[in-house]
Coordinates of C-alpha atoms in Angstrom, one line a residue:
Chain C
M9 CA -0.1 0.1 0.0
G10 CA 1.4 3.5 -1.0
E11 CA 2.1 6.5 1.1
F12 CA 1.2 9.9 0.7
L13 CA 4.0 12.5 0.5
S14 CA 4.9 15.0 3.1
L15 CA 5.5 18.3 1.5
L16 CA 7.3 21.7 2.4
P17 CA 5.3 24.9 2.2
P18 CA 6.3 26.8 -0.8
P19 CA 8.3 29.6 0.9
A20 CA 10.4 27.1 2.8
A21 CA 10.9 25.1 -0.3
L22 CA 12.1 28.4 -2.1
D23 CA 14.4 29.3 0.7
L24 CA 16.0 25.8 0.7
F25 CA 16.3 26.2 -3.2
L26 CA 17.8 29.6 -3.2
D27 CA 20.3 28.9 -0.5
A28 CA 21.9 26.4 -2.7
F29 CA 23.2 29.2 -5.0
S30 CA 26.2 31.3 -4.9
A31 CA 25.5 35.0 -4.6
S32 CA 27.0 36.4 -7.8
L33 CA 27.7 35.7 -11.4
E34 CA 31.0 35.9 -13.2
T35 CA 31.2 38.8 -15.7
E36 CA 32.7 39.1 -19.2
T37 CA 33.2 41.8 -21.8
V38 CA 31.5 41.4 -25.1
A39 CA 31.0 43.5 -28.3
T40 CA 28.0 45.9 -27.8
E41 CA 26.5 44.7 -31.1
D42 CA 26.4 41.2 -29.9
S43 CA 25.0 41.9 -26.4
L44 CA 21.3 41.6 -27.3
G45 CA 19.6 39.8 -24.2
R46 CA 22.6 39.9 -22.0
I47 CA 22.6 41.5 -18.7
S48 CA 24.7 44.5 -18.0
A49 CA 27.2 43.9 -15.1
A50 CA 27.9 47.5 -14.2
D51 CA 26.5 51.0 -14.2
I52 CA 27.5 52.9 -17.3
V53 CA 27.8 56.7 -17.4
A54 CA 27.9 58.9 -20.6
P55 CA 31.5 59.7 -21.5
H56 CA 30.3 62.8 -23.5
A57 CA 27.2 64.8 -24.1
L58 CA 24.7 63.8 -26.7
P59 CA 24.3 65.4 -29.0
S60 CA 27.8 66.6 -28.9
F61 CA 26.9 69.8 -30.7
S62 CA 23.7 71.8 -31.3
R63 CA 21.7 70.3 -34.3
S64 CA 18.9 71.4 -36.6
T65 CA 15.9 69.3 -36.3
V66 CA 14.4 70.5 -39.7
D67 CA 15.5 71.5 -43.3
G68 CA 15.8 75.2 -43.4
Y69 CA 18.0 78.3 -42.5
A70 CA 20.2 78.7 -39.4
V71 CA 19.5 82.2 -38.1
R72 CA 20.1 84.7 -35.2
A73 CA 16.7 84.6 -33.8
K74 CA 16.6 88.3 -33.1
D75 CA 17.2 89.1 -36.9
T76 CA 13.7 87.7 -37.4
H77 CA 11.8 89.3 -34.7
G78 CA 8.5 91.1 -35.9
A79 CA 8.7 89.1 -39.2
S80 CA 5.2 88.1 -40.6
E81 CA 3.6 87.2 -44.0
G82 CA 2.9 91.0 -44.5
L83 CA 6.2 92.3 -43.3
P84 CA 9.0 89.5 -43.9
A85 CA 12.5 89.7 -42.5
F86 CA 15.1 89.9 -45.3
L87 CA 18.2 87.7 -44.6
T88 CA 21.4 87.1 -46.6
V89 CA 22.3 83.5 -47.3
V90 CA 26.0 83.3 -46.6
G91 CA 26.6 79.5 -47.1
E92 CA 25.4 76.0 -46.5
V93 CA 26.2 73.9 -43.6
Q94 CA 27.6 70.6 -45.1
M95 CA 26.5 67.5 -43.1
G96 CA 29.1 66.0 -40.9
T97 CA 31.2 69.2 -40.7
Q98 CA 31.5 72.4 -38.7
A99 CA 30.0 75.5 -40.4
K100 CA 32.9 77.5 -41.7
T101 CA 32.1 81.0 -40.6
P102 CA 29.9 82.5 -37.7
L103 CA 26.8 84.4 -38.6
G104 CA 26.9 88.2 -38.8
I105 CA 23.8 90.6 -38.2
G106 CA 21.2 89.9 -40.8
E107 CA 22.9 86.7 -42.1
C108 CA 21.7 83.1 -42.4
A109 CA 23.0 79.7 -43.6
I110 CA 21.3 76.8 -45.3
I111 CA 21.0 73.9 -43.0
H112 CA 19.7 70.3 -43.1
T113 CA 18.2 68.2 -40.6
G114 CA 20.9 67.1 -38.2
G115 CA 23.3 69.7 -39.4
M116 CA 25.5 71.5 -36.9
L117 CA 24.5 75.1 -36.1
P118 CA 27.0 77.8 -37.1
A119 CA 28.5 79.9 -34.3
D120 CA 26.1 82.8 -33.3
A121 CA 23.2 81.0 -34.8
D122 CA 20.5 80.2 -32.2
A123 CA 17.5 78.9 -34.0
V124 CA 16.4 77.5 -37.4
V125 CA 13.7 78.7 -39.6
M126 CA 11.9 75.8 -41.6
V127 CA 12.2 76.3 -45.3
E128 CA 8.3 76.2 -45.5
Q129 CA 8.3 79.5 -43.9
T130 CA 10.7 81.3 -46.2
Q131 CA 10.8 82.3 -49.8
Q132 CA 13.6 83.0 -52.2
A133 CA 14.0 86.8 -52.9
S134 CA 16.5 88.4 -55.1
G135 CA 20.1 87.1 -55.3
N136 CA 21.3 85.6 -52.0
E137 CA 18.5 87.0 -50.1
I138 CA 15.6 85.1 -48.6
E139 CA 12.2 86.4 -46.9
V140 CA 11.3 84.9 -43.5
F141 CA 7.6 85.0 -42.8
K142 CA 7.5 84.1 -39.2
A143 CA 9.6 85.3 -36.2
A144 CA 11.8 82.4 -34.7
A145 CA 12.2 82.0 -31.0
T146 CA 15.6 81.4 -29.6
G147 CA 16.3 77.5 -29.6
Q148 CA 13.4 77.0 -32.0
N149 CA 14.0 73.7 -34.3
V150 CA 17.3 73.2 -32.5
L151 CA 18.4 70.3 -30.4
K152 CA 21.0 71.6 -28.0
A153 CA 24.2 69.9 -27.2
G154 CA 23.5 67.8 -24.2
E155 CA 19.7 67.8 -24.6
D156 CA 19.4 64.0 -24.9
V157 CA 22.2 62.9 -22.3
E158 CA 24.6 65.2 -20.4
T159 CA 28.3 64.1 -19.7
G160 CA 28.4 61.8 -16.8
A161 CA 24.8 60.9 -16.7
L162 CA 23.8 57.2 -15.9
I163 CA 22.8 55.7 -19.3
L164 CA 22.6 52.1 -18.3
S165 CA 22.3 50.5 -14.7
A166 CA 23.8 47.2 -13.8
G167 CA 21.5 44.3 -14.0
R168 CA 19.4 45.5 -16.9
K169 CA 18.6 43.2 -19.9
I170 CA 20.2 44.8 -23.1
R171 CA 17.4 45.4 -25.7
P172 CA 17.9 47.0 -29.2
A173 CA 17.3 50.5 -27.8
E174 CA 20.3 50.0 -25.2
I175 CA 22.5 48.7 -28.0
G176 CA 21.8 52.0 -29.9
G177 CA 22.3 54.2 -27.0
L178 CA 25.7 52.5 -26.2
M179 CA 26.7 53.1 -29.8
A180 CA 25.7 56.6 -29.7
M181 CA 28.3 57.2 -27.0
G182 CA 31.0 55.2 -29.0
L183 CA 30.8 52.4 -26.3
T184 CA 31.4 49.4 -28.6
E185 CA 32.2 46.9 -25.6
I186 CA 30.2 46.3 -22.5
S187 CA 30.7 44.2 -19.4
V188 CA 27.8 41.7 -19.0
T189 CA 27.2 38.7 -16.6
K190 CA 28.1 35.3 -17.9
P191 CA 24.9 33.4 -18.6
P192 CA 23.9 31.0 -15.8
T193 CA 23.6 27.3 -16.5
V194 CA 20.3 25.8 -15.4
G195 CA 20.0 22.1 -15.2
I196 CA 16.5 20.7 -15.9
L197 CA 15.3 17.4 -14.6
S198 CA 11.7 16.0 -15.1
S199 CA 10.6 13.3 -12.6
G200 CA 7.8 11.0 -12.6
D201 CA 7.0 7.3 -13.4
E202 CA 4.2 8.6 -15.7
V203 CA 6.4 10.9 -17.7
I204 CA 7.6 9.9 -21.2
P205 CA 9.7 11.6 -23.9
P206 CA 7.4 13.7 -26.2
A207 CA 8.4 11.5 -29.2
Q208 CA 7.0 8.4 -27.6
D209 CA 3.4 7.2 -28.2
I210 CA 1.3 7.8 -25.2
G211 CA 0.1 4.8 -23.2
P212 CA -2.8 4.8 -20.6
G213 CA -1.9 6.8 -17.5
Q214 CA 1.2 8.4 -19.2
V215 CA 1.8 12.1 -20.0
R216 CA 4.6 13.5 -22.2
D217 CA 7.5 15.5 -20.8
I218 CA 6.3 19.2 -21.3
N219 CA 8.1 20.9 -18.5
S220 CA 11.6 20.1 -19.8
Y221 CA 11.1 21.8 -23.0
T222 CA 9.1 24.7 -21.8
L223 CA 11.6 25.5 -19.1
R224 CA 14.6 25.2 -21.4
A225 CA 12.9 27.6 -23.8
L226 CA 12.3 30.0 -20.9
V227 CA 15.8 29.7 -19.7
E228 CA 17.1 30.5 -23.2
Q229 CA 14.6 33.3 -23.7
H230 CA 16.1 34.9 -20.5
G231 CA 19.6 34.5 -21.5
G232 CA 20.5 31.3 -19.6
I233 CA 22.1 28.1 -20.8
A234 CA 19.7 25.0 -20.3
N235 CA 21.0 21.7 -19.5
N236 CA 18.4 18.9 -19.9
Y237 CA 18.6 15.7 -18.2
P238 CA 16.8 12.5 -18.8
I239 CA 13.4 11.8 -17.1
I240 CA 13.9 10.4 -13.5
P241 CA 11.5 7.7 -12.0
D242 CA 9.8 8.4 -8.7
N243 CA 12.5 7.0 -6.7
P244 CA 14.7 8.9 -4.2
D245 CA 18.0 7.0 -5.0
D246 CA 17.6 7.7 -8.9
F247 CA 16.8 11.3 -8.2
R248 CA 19.9 11.9 -5.9
N249 CA 22.3 10.2 -8.5
Chain B
M35 CA 24.2 76.5 -53.3
G36 CA 22.5 73.4 -52.0
E37 CA 18.9 72.2 -52.8
F38 CA 16.2 71.0 -50.3
L39 CA 15.0 67.4 -50.9
S40 CA 11.7 66.8 -52.3
L41 CA 10.1 64.0 -50.3
L42 CA 7.4 61.3 -50.6
P43 CA 4.5 61.3 -48.2
P44 CA 4.9 58.2 -45.7
P45 CA 2.1 56.0 -47.1
A46 CA 3.5 56.4 -50.6
A47 CA 7.0 55.6 -49.6
L48 CA 5.7 52.6 -47.6
D49 CA 3.8 51.5 -50.7
L50 CA 6.8 51.7 -52.8
F51 CA 8.9 49.8 -50.1
L52 CA 6.4 46.8 -49.7
D53 CA 5.9 46.5 -53.5
A54 CA 9.4 45.4 -53.7
F55 CA 8.9 42.4 -51.7
S56 CA 7.6 38.9 -52.9
A57 CA 4.6 38.0 -51.2
S58 CA 5.4 34.7 -49.2
L59 CA 8.4 33.3 -47.4
E60 CA 9.8 29.7 -47.8
T61 CA 9.1 27.3 -45.0
E62 CA 11.2 24.6 -43.4
T63 CA 10.7 22.0 -40.8
V64 CA 12.6 22.2 -37.5
A65 CA 12.7 20.4 -34.3
T66 CA 10.0 21.8 -32.0
E67 CA 12.6 22.2 -29.1
D68 CA 14.7 24.4 -31.4
S69 CA 11.8 26.5 -32.7
L70 CA 11.8 29.2 -30.0
G71 CA 11.2 32.5 -31.8
R72 CA 10.4 31.1 -35.1
I73 CA 7.0 31.8 -36.9
S74 CA 4.5 28.9 -37.5
A75 CA 3.9 28.3 -41.2
A76 CA 0.7 26.3 -41.0
D77 CA -2.3 25.8 -38.7
I78 CA -1.7 22.9 -36.4
V79 CA -4.7 20.7 -34.9
A80 CA -4.5 18.3 -31.9
P81 CA -3.8 14.8 -33.0
H82 CA -5.4 13.5 -29.9
A83 CA -7.3 14.7 -26.8
L84 CA -5.3 16.3 -24.0
P85 CA -5.4 14.9 -21.4
S86 CA -5.7 11.5 -23.1
F87 CA -7.2 10.0 -20.0
S88 CA -9.1 11.3 -16.9
R89 CA -6.6 12.3 -14.3
S90 CA -6.7 13.1 -10.6
T91 CA -5.9 16.6 -9.7
V92 CA -5.1 15.8 -6.1
D93 CA -3.6 13.0 -3.9
G94 CA -6.3 10.9 -2.4
Y95 CA -8.9 8.1 -3.3
A96 CA -10.5 7.5 -6.5
V97 CA -14.2 6.7 -5.8
R98 CA -17.7 6.3 -7.2
A99 CA -19.2 9.5 -6.2
K100 CA -22.6 8.0 -5.4
D101 CA -20.9 5.8 -2.7
T102 CA -19.9 9.0 -0.7
H103 CA -23.4 10.6 -0.9
G104 CA -24.6 11.8 2.6
A105 CA -21.1 11.4 4.2
S106 CA -20.2 14.0 6.7
E107 CA -17.8 14.3 9.7
G108 CA -20.7 12.9 12.0
L109 CA -21.6 10.1 9.7
P110 CA -18.7 9.2 7.4
A111 CA -19.0 6.9 4.5
F112 CA -16.8 3.7 4.7
L113 CA -15.0 2.5 1.6
T114 CA -12.8 -0.5 0.9
V115 CA -9.3 0.3 -0.4
V116 CA -9.0 -2.2 -3.2
G117 CA -5.5 -1.1 -4.6
E118 CA -3.3 1.9 -5.6
V119 CA -3.1 3.4 -9.1
Q120 CA 0.6 3.3 -10.1
M121 CA 1.6 6.5 -11.9
G122 CA 1.9 6.0 -15.6
T123 CA -0.2 3.0 -15.8
Q124 CA -3.7 1.9 -16.1
A125 CA -5.6 0.9 -12.9
K126 CA -5.8 -2.8 -12.8
T127 CA -9.5 -3.4 -11.9
P128 CA -12.7 -1.4 -12.1
L129 CA -14.1 -0.1 -8.8
G130 CA -17.1 -2.1 -7.4
I131 CA -19.8 -0.7 -5.2
G132 CA -18.3 0.7 -1.9
E133 CA -14.6 0.4 -3.2
C134 CA -12.0 3.0 -3.7
A135 CA -8.2 3.2 -4.9
I136 CA -5.5 5.2 -3.7
I137 CA -4.6 7.7 -6.4
H138 CA -1.9 10.4 -6.7
T139 CA -2.0 13.7 -8.6
G140 CA -1.9 13.0 -12.2
G141 CA -2.8 9.5 -11.9
M142 CA -5.4 7.8 -14.2
L143 CA -8.9 7.1 -12.8
P144 CA -9.8 3.5 -12.6
A145 CA -12.7 2.3 -14.7
D146 CA -16.1 3.1 -13.0
A147 CA -14.5 5.8 -10.7
D148 CA -15.9 9.3 -11.4
A149 CA -14.4 11.5 -8.6
V150 CA -11.5 11.8 -6.2
V151 CA -11.7 12.5 -2.5
M152 CA -8.7 14.4 -1.2
V153 CA -6.7 12.6 1.5
E154 CA -7.3 15.4 3.9
Q155 CA -11.0 14.5 3.9
T156 CA -10.5 11.0 4.8
Q157 CA -9.1 8.8 7.7
Q158 CA -7.7 5.4 7.9
A159 CA -10.3 2.9 9.7
S160 CA -9.7 -0.5 10.4
G161 CA -7.9 -2.9 7.8
N162 CA -8.4 -1.8 4.4
E163 CA -11.2 0.6 5.2
I164 CA -11.2 4.4 5.1
E165 CA -13.8 6.9 6.4
V166 CA -14.8 9.6 3.9
F167 CA -15.9 12.7 5.8
K168 CA -17.4 14.6 2.8
A169 CA -19.6 13.7 -0.1
A170 CA -17.9 14.0 -3.4
A171 CA -19.7 15.2 -6.6
T172 CA -19.3 13.5 -9.9
G173 CA -16.2 14.8 -11.6
Q174 CA -14.8 16.4 -8.3
N175 CA -11.0 16.8 -8.4
V176 CA -10.8 15.1 -11.9
L177 CA -9.4 16.6 -15.1
K178 CA -11.5 14.8 -17.7
A179 CA -10.0 13.4 -21.0
G180 CA -10.1 16.1 -23.6
E181 CA -10.8 18.9 -21.0
D182 CA -7.6 20.9 -22.1
V183 CA -7.8 20.1 -25.7
E184 CA -10.2 18.0 -27.8
T185 CA -9.0 16.0 -30.9
G186 CA -8.9 18.2 -34.0
A187 CA -9.0 21.5 -32.2
L188 CA -6.8 24.1 -33.5
I189 CA -3.7 24.5 -31.1
L190 CA -1.7 26.9 -33.2
S191 CA -2.4 29.1 -36.0
A192 CA -0.1 29.9 -39.0
G193 CA 2.0 33.1 -38.4
R194 CA 2.4 32.8 -34.8
K195 CA 5.7 33.4 -33.0
I196 CA 6.7 30.3 -31.0
R197 CA 7.1 31.0 -27.4
P198 CA 7.9 28.6 -24.6
A199 CA 4.4 28.0 -23.9
E200 CA 3.8 26.8 -27.5
I201 CA 6.8 24.5 -27.4
G202 CA 5.3 22.9 -24.3
G203 CA 1.9 22.7 -26.0
L204 CA 3.3 21.0 -29.1
M205 CA 5.4 18.5 -27.1
A206 CA 2.4 17.7 -25.0
M207 CA 0.8 16.5 -28.4
G208 CA 3.9 14.6 -29.4
L209 CA 4.6 17.0 -32.1
T210 CA 8.4 17.1 -32.0
E211 CA 8.7 18.8 -35.4
I212 CA 7.1 22.0 -36.7
S213 CA 6.9 23.7 -40.1
V214 CA 8.2 27.5 -39.7
T215 CA 9.0 30.2 -42.2
K216 CA 12.5 30.6 -43.1
P217 CA 13.9 33.8 -41.4
P218 CA 13.7 36.8 -43.8
T219 CA 17.1 38.4 -44.5
V220 CA 17.2 42.1 -44.0
G221 CA 19.8 44.4 -45.5
I222 CA 20.5 47.5 -43.3
L223 CA 22.3 50.5 -44.8
S224 CA 22.9 53.7 -43.0
S225 CA 23.5 56.9 -45.2
G226 CA 24.5 60.2 -44.3
D227 CA 27.9 62.4 -44.9
E228 CA 27.6 63.0 -41.1
V229 CA 27.3 59.4 -40.0
I230 CA 30.5 57.7 -38.7
P231 CA 31.1 54.1 -37.2
P232 CA 30.4 54.0 -33.5
A233 CA 34.0 53.0 -32.8
Q234 CA 35.3 56.3 -34.3
D235 CA 36.0 59.5 -32.3
I236 CA 33.2 62.1 -33.0
G237 CA 34.3 65.3 -34.6
P238 CA 32.2 68.5 -35.1
G239 CA 29.0 68.0 -36.8
Q240 CA 29.4 64.2 -36.8
V241 CA 27.0 61.5 -35.4
R242 CA 27.7 57.9 -34.7
D243 CA 25.8 55.2 -36.7
I244 CA 23.2 54.1 -34.2
N245 CA 20.5 52.9 -36.6
S246 CA 22.3 50.1 -38.1
Y247 CA 23.0 48.3 -34.8
T248 CA 19.5 49.1 -33.3
L249 CA 17.8 47.7 -36.3
R250 CA 20.1 44.7 -36.6
A251 CA 19.2 43.9 -33.0
L252 CA 15.4 44.5 -33.7
V253 CA 15.7 42.1 -36.8
E254 CA 17.4 39.4 -34.7
Q255 CA 15.0 39.8 -31.8
H256 CA 12.1 39.2 -34.3
G257 CA 13.6 36.1 -36.0
G258 CA 15.2 37.7 -39.0
I259 CA 18.8 37.7 -40.3
A260 CA 20.5 41.1 -40.4
N261 CA 23.0 42.0 -43.1
N262 CA 24.7 45.3 -42.2
Y263 CA 26.3 47.3 -45.1
P264 CA 28.9 49.9 -44.8
I265 CA 27.7 53.7 -44.2
I266 CA 26.9 55.4 -47.5
P267 CA 27.7 59.0 -48.2
D268 CA 24.9 61.4 -49.3
N269 CA 25.3 60.7 -53.2
P270 CA 22.7 59.0 -55.2
D271 CA 25.2 57.0 -57.2
D272 CA 26.9 55.5 -54.1
F273 CA 23.5 54.7 -52.8
R274 CA 22.4 52.7 -56.0
N275 CA 25.7 50.9 -56.0

């Protein structure tokens, strides 16, 4: 005649289980581009500001905002185009009074420019002159240096799972390597006299081993390494071995 | 003097982009256990019921419910224990009137048993007899054959991403292989005179290539294969090549 099991309450079982682990995982350095799904091992701070220079957020003209004050459809401001900011370079000359420069989205503001007028709010006048139909406020259509991230700001805490956005953020800072925890190895062991491998035909009273494979996938999904062991019968000695 | 770009409205650009793709992906068969994150290529129906037999959901005694009717603390029902259902096997004999069998969680109900009494609601009496303190309703503590899934039921639609739960569900059905779509290959190409590789020191007006790496990670996260190309300058001929 069989016996019924004596069981531990779940919190006691969990304590017993967790006590068997060492407290910390080893770390290793990997290429940021290969770090998807890994776990950051240390806090990371910004080595420089982002953006590292003031950029235009539109296509238009870099201006000194005060040169456009009072401009309207009826009474446009006239500005002289003194050049074009080439993408990926510094503007060659600072803007003088009444001057502007063609600028593209992402372009670096010339010295003394403090706003950008959208091309839609301008019109070509004679020669090198444009008409501006709307006054620009200081900082308008400009992403200022450091507006996204300031130097020294925490950009990634330790213990965070690396997603595509984190990879992009690290790359923006030139951080092409990252310290991550080594993936933990998880041994998975199904037990039960009624449990059979999934490929096997099912007999009366038998169930297929679902948990081994579900748990393996969960472990891999969360960045661990799964080690599956064979199914163990309901026998304490087999289990211990 | 530079030009401003003429742009397509987003829906028109998307149409142009999507028109360039062929309509369907090729499929391949993979081991279910290796299918995490893949996309199912066809509807899958249950080849058999789950569970494939009526099972106990508790540790206790398989009974004929009507033998316990009227049982209470003051006036228990007396039943004769005629055996124990071994896990993973069919109970050897059907239950007669006034008979019960020891059963464990997940065990297969003997023929003619239609309920399970929890061990906590019983007490050992003399010899092979037990006292049952509470009447059992038909079906009590029993997971009936087909209660989870009936034969022929749709268990996975085409076009679904395989998660750990799907792997477990397929394994429960003995489906150790699955037809999935071949991962699409996505070419990724950053363009812009201001864009530099992330490892490079940033100069005035320059930004690091973030999008290539973020998109690569997104493609991989969604089961695609990413092909990164070098950064292209702002020049239509370079772009076409």
